[in-house]
Coordinates of C-alpha atoms in Angstrom, one line a residue:
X1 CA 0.0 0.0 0.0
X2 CA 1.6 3.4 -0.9
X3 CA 1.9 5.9 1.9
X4 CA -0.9 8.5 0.2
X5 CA -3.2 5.5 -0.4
X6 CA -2.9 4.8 3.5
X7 CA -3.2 8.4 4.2
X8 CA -6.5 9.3 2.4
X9 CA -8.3 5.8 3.5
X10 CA -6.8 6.9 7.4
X11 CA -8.4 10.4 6.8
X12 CA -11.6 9.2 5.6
X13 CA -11.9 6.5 9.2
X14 CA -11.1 9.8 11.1
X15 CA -13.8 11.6 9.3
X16 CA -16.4 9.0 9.7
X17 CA -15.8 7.7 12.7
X18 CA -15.6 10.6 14.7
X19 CA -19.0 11.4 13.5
X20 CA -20.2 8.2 14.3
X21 CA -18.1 7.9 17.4
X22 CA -19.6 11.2 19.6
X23 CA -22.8 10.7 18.5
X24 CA -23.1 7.0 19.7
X25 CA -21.2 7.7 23.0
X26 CA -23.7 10.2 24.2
X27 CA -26.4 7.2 24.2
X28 CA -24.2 5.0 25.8
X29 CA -23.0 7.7 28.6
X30 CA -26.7 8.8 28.8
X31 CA -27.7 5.1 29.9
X32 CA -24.3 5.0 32.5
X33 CA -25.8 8.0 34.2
X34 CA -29.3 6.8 34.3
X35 CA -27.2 3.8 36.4
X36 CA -25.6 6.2 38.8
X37 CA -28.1 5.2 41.3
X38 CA -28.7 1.5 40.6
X39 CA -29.2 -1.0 37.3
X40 CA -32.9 -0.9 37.0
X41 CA -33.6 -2.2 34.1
X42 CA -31.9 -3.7 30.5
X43 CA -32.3 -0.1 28.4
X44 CA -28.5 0.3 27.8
X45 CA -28.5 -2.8 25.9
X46 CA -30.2 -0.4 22.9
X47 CA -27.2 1.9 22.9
X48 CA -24.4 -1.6 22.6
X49 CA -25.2 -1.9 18.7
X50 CA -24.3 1.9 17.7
X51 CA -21.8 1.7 20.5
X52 CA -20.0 -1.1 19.2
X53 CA -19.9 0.0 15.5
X54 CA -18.2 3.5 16.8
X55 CA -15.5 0.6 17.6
X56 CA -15.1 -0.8 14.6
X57 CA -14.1 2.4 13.2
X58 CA -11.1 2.1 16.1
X59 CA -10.0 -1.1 14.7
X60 CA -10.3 -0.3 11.0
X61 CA -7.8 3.0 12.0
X62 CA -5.3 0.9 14.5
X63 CA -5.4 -1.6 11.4
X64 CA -4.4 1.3 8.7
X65 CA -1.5 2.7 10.7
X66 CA -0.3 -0.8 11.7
X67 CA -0.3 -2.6 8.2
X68 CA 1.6 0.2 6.8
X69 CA 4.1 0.8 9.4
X70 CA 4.5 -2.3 10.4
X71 CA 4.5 -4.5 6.8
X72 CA 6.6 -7.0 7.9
X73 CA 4.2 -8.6 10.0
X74 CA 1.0 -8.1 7.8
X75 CA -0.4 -11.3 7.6
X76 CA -0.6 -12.2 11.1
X77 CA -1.7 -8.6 12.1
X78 CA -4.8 -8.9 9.4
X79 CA -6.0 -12.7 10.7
X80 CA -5.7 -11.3 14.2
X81 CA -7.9 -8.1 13.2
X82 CA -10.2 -9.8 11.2
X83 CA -11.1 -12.2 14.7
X84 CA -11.3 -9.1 16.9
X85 CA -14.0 -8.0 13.7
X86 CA -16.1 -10.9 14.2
X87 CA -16.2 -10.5 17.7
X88 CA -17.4 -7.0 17.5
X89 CA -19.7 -8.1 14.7
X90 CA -21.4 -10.9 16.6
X91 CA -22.2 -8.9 19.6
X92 CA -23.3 -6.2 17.7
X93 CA -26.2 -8.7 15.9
X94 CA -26.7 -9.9 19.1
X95 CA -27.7 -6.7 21.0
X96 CA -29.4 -5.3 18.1
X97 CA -31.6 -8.4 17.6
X98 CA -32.2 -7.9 21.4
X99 CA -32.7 -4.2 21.3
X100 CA -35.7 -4.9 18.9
X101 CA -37.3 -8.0 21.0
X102 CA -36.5 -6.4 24.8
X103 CA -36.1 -3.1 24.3
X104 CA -38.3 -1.5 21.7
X105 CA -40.9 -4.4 21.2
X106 CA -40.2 -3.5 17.6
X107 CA -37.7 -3.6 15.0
X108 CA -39.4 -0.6 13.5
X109 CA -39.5 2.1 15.9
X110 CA -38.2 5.6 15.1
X111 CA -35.3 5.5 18.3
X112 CA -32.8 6.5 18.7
X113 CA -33.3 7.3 14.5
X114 CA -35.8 5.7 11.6
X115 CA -34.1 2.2 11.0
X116 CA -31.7 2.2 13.4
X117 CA -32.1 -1.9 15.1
X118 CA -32.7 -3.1 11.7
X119 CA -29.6 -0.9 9.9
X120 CA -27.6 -2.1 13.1
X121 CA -28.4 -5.8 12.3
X122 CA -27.1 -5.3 8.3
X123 CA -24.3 -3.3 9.0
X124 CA -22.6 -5.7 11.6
X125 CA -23.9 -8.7 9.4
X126 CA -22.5 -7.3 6.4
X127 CA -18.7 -6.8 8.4
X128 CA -19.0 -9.9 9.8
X129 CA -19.0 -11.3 6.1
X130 CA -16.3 -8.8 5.0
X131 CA -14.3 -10.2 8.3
X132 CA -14.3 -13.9 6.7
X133 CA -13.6 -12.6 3.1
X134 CA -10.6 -11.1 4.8
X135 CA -9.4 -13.7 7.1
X136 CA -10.1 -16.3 3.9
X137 CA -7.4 -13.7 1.6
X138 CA -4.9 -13.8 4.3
X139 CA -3.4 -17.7 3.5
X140 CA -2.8 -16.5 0.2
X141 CA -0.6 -13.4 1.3
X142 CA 3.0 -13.8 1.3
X143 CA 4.5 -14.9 4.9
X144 CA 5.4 -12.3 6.9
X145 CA 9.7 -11.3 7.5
X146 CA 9.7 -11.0 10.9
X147 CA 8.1 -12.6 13.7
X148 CA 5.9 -10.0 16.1
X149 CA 6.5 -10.8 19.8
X150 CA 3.4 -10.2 21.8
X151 CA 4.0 -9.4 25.3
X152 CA 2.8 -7.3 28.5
X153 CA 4.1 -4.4 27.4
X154 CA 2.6 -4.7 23.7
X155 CA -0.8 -5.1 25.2
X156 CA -0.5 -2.4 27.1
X157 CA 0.4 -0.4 24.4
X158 CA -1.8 -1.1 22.0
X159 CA -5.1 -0.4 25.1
X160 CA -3.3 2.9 25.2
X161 CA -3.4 3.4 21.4
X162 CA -6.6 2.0 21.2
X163 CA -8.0 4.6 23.8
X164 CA -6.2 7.8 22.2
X165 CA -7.5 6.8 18.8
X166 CA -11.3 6.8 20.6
X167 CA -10.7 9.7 22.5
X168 CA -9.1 12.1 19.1
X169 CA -11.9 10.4 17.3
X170 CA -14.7 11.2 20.0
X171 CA -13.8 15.5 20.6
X172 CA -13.3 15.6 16.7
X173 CA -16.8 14.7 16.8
X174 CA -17.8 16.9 18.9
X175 CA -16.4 19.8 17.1
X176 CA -18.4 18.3 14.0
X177 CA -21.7 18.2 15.8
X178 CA -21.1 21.2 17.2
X179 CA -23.4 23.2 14.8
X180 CA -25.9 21.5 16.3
X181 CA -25.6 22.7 20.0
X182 CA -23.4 25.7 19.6
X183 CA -25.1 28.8 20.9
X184 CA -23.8 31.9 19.3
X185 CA -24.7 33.9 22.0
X186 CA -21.8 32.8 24.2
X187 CA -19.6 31.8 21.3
X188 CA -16.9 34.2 22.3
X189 CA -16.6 32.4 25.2
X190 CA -16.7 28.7 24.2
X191 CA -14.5 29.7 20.9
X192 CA -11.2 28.5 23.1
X193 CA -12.8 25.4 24.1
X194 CA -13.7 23.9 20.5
X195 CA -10.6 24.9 19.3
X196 CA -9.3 22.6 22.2
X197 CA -11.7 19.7 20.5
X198 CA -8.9 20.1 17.2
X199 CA -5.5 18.7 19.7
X200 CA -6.4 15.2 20.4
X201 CA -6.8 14.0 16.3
X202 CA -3.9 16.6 15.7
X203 CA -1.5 14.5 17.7
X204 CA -2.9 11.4 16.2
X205 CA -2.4 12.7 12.8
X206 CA 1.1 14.0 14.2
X207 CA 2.2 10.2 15.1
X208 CA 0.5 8.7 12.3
X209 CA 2.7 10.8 10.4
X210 CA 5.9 9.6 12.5
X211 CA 5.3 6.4 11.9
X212 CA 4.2 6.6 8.2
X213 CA 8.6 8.1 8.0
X214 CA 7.2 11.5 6.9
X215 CA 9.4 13.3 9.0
X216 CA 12.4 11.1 8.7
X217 CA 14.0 14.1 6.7
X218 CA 12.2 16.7 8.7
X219 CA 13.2 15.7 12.0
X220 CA 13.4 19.7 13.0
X221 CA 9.7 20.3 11.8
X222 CA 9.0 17.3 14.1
X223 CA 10.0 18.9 17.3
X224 CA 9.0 22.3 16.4
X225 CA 5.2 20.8 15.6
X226 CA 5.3 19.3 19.5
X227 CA 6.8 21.9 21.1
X228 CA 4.0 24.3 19.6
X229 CA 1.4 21.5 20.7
X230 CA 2.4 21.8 24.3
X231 CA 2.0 25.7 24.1
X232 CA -1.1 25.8 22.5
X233 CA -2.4 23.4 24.7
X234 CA -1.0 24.8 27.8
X235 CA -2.9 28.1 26.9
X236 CA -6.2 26.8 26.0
X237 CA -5.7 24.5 29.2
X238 CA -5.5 27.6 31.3
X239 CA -8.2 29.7 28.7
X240 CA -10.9 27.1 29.6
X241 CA -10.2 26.0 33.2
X242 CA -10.4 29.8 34.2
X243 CA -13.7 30.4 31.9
X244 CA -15.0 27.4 33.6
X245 CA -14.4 28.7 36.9
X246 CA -15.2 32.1 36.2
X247 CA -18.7 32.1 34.1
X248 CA -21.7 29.5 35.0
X249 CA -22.9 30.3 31.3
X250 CA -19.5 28.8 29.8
X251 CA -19.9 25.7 31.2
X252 CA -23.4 24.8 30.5
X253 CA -22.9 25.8 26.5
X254 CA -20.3 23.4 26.4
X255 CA -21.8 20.9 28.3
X256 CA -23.3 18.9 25.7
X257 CA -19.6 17.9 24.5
X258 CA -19.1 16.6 28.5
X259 CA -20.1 13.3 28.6
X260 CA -18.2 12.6 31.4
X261 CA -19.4 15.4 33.1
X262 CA -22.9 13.6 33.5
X263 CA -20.8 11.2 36.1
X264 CA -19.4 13.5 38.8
X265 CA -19.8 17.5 39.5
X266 CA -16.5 17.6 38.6
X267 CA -14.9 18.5 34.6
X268 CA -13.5 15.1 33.9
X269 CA -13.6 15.1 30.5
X270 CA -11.8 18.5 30.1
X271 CA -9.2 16.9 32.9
X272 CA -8.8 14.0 30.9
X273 CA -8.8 15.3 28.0
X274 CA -5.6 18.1 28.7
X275 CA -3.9 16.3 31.1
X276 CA -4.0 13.2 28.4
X277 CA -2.5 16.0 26.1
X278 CA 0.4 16.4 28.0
X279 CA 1.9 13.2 28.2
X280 CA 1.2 12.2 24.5
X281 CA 2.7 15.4 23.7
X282 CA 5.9 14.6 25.5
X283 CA 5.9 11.5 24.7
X284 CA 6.3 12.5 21.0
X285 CA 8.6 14.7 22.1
X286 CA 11.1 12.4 23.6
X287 CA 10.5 10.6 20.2
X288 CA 11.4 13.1 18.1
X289 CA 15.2 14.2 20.0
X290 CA 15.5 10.2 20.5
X291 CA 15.0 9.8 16.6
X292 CA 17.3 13.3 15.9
X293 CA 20.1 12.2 18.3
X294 CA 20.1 8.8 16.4
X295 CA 20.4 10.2 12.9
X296 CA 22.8 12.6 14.0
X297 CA 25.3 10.2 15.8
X298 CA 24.8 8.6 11.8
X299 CA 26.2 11.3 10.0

């Protein structure tokens, strides 16, 4: 796969997926909240299909930036994907065949959307086949070159990847659906904060872009790029945690991007998401002189 190929099919997931991703995540944190106080009944069960499909979206862009970065072990990395996409597909069908018999009494009712148990049911159906296409191309693909060692570590890697990929993917969405609960009123005050919504894909885009080699002859632009993260986000940090604090009006605008928010009287999702900000960015930080240092020594 060429490197622009994997680009604009990576670009398009984003896109997608982070439309998908916010919008389905406000059901299921809706349905934790309703919790807060006791499981009373089965109704979260209706948000699991959506839910799950904002997932799939997670895979399909772990998948992109792994198969090209990490060619050498293709072949197992797509039969191992292609399992984790029947999984997801399966309980997918299962809670939205449930849904329609336990939830709705229907598999025609307008809720959350027109269609949405029976579109559920074909979309994860309809992955579930593509998952066996796939897994039945893989013994015809060449053998990978290397061996990939799976251990503790690796795991716990790719649950952190996996989680920064959801959360880039979920505040993108909520900039996207913002026109929908933006008030213009108070957008002078907000502004800061949806700008905030940009940082968590731009660092994704920012390692994809490490790993895809595009800065191996711009190591300088590399630094300078996380560098001017950490400021920027340091400055909105601060813009938004004192608008918070200072106007009441500020944090109910924005409060429809919170779902966290709906847990605890405290702003989790705005600690998480900053604070998350900061050690990703000097993560890549460390990456970037690590990777400069080496090529220096070279020459």
């Amino acid at each position: 796969m060429k490197r622009s190929k994997a680009i604009s099919i990576l670009v398009l997931l984003l896109l997608v997926g982070s439309f998908v991703t916010f919008y389905v995540s406000n059901f299921i944190m809706s349905d934790i909240a309703n919790m807060a106080y006791g499981v009373h009944d089965v109704n979260f069960i209706a948000s699991l299909p959506g839910f799950i499909f904002s997932w799939d979206f997670v895979l399909a862009v772990l998948y992109c930036i792994r198969f090209y970065g990490r060619s050498q072990h293709k072949k197992k990395m797509t039969m191992t994907y292609s399992v984790i996409l029947m999984v997801f597909s399966i309980l997918g069908f299962i809670t939205a065949i449930l849904t329609g018999v336990m939830i709705y009494h229907s598999f025609v009712k307008p809720y959350p959307f027109p269609g949405y148990v029976i579109l559920s049911m074909i979309v994860h159906a309809a992955l579930f086949v593509v998952a066996l296409i796939v897994r039945g191309k893989c013994k015809n693909m060449e053998e990978d070159t290397a061996k990939r060692r799976i251990d503790f570590g690796y795991v716990l890697y790719s649950i952190a990847c996996v989680l920064v990929i959801f959360l880039a993917m979920n505040r993108f969405g909520a900039l996207m659906w913002a026109v929908v609960y933006v008030q213009t009123s108070t957008l002078y005050l907000t502004f800061p904060f949806y700008i905030s919504l940009l940082l968590p894909m731009a660092l994704v885009l920012q390692i994809t872009l490490y790993i895809f080699g595009v800065y191996e002859n711009h190591l300088t632009a590399d630094i300078v790029f996380v560098v001017v993260f950490l400021i920027v986000n340091t400055i909105l940090a601060a813009v938004v945690f004192y608008l918070g604090s200072q106007y009441t009006v500020f944090i109910s605008a924005i409060s429809p991007a919170l779902a966290l928010e709906r847990l605890a009287t405290m702003p989790l999702d705005v600690i998480v998401h900053f604070g998350l900000m900061y050690i990703l960015g000097f993560y890549c930080l460390y990456l970037a002189i690590k990777l400069k240092k080496k090529r220096t020594k070279k020459a």
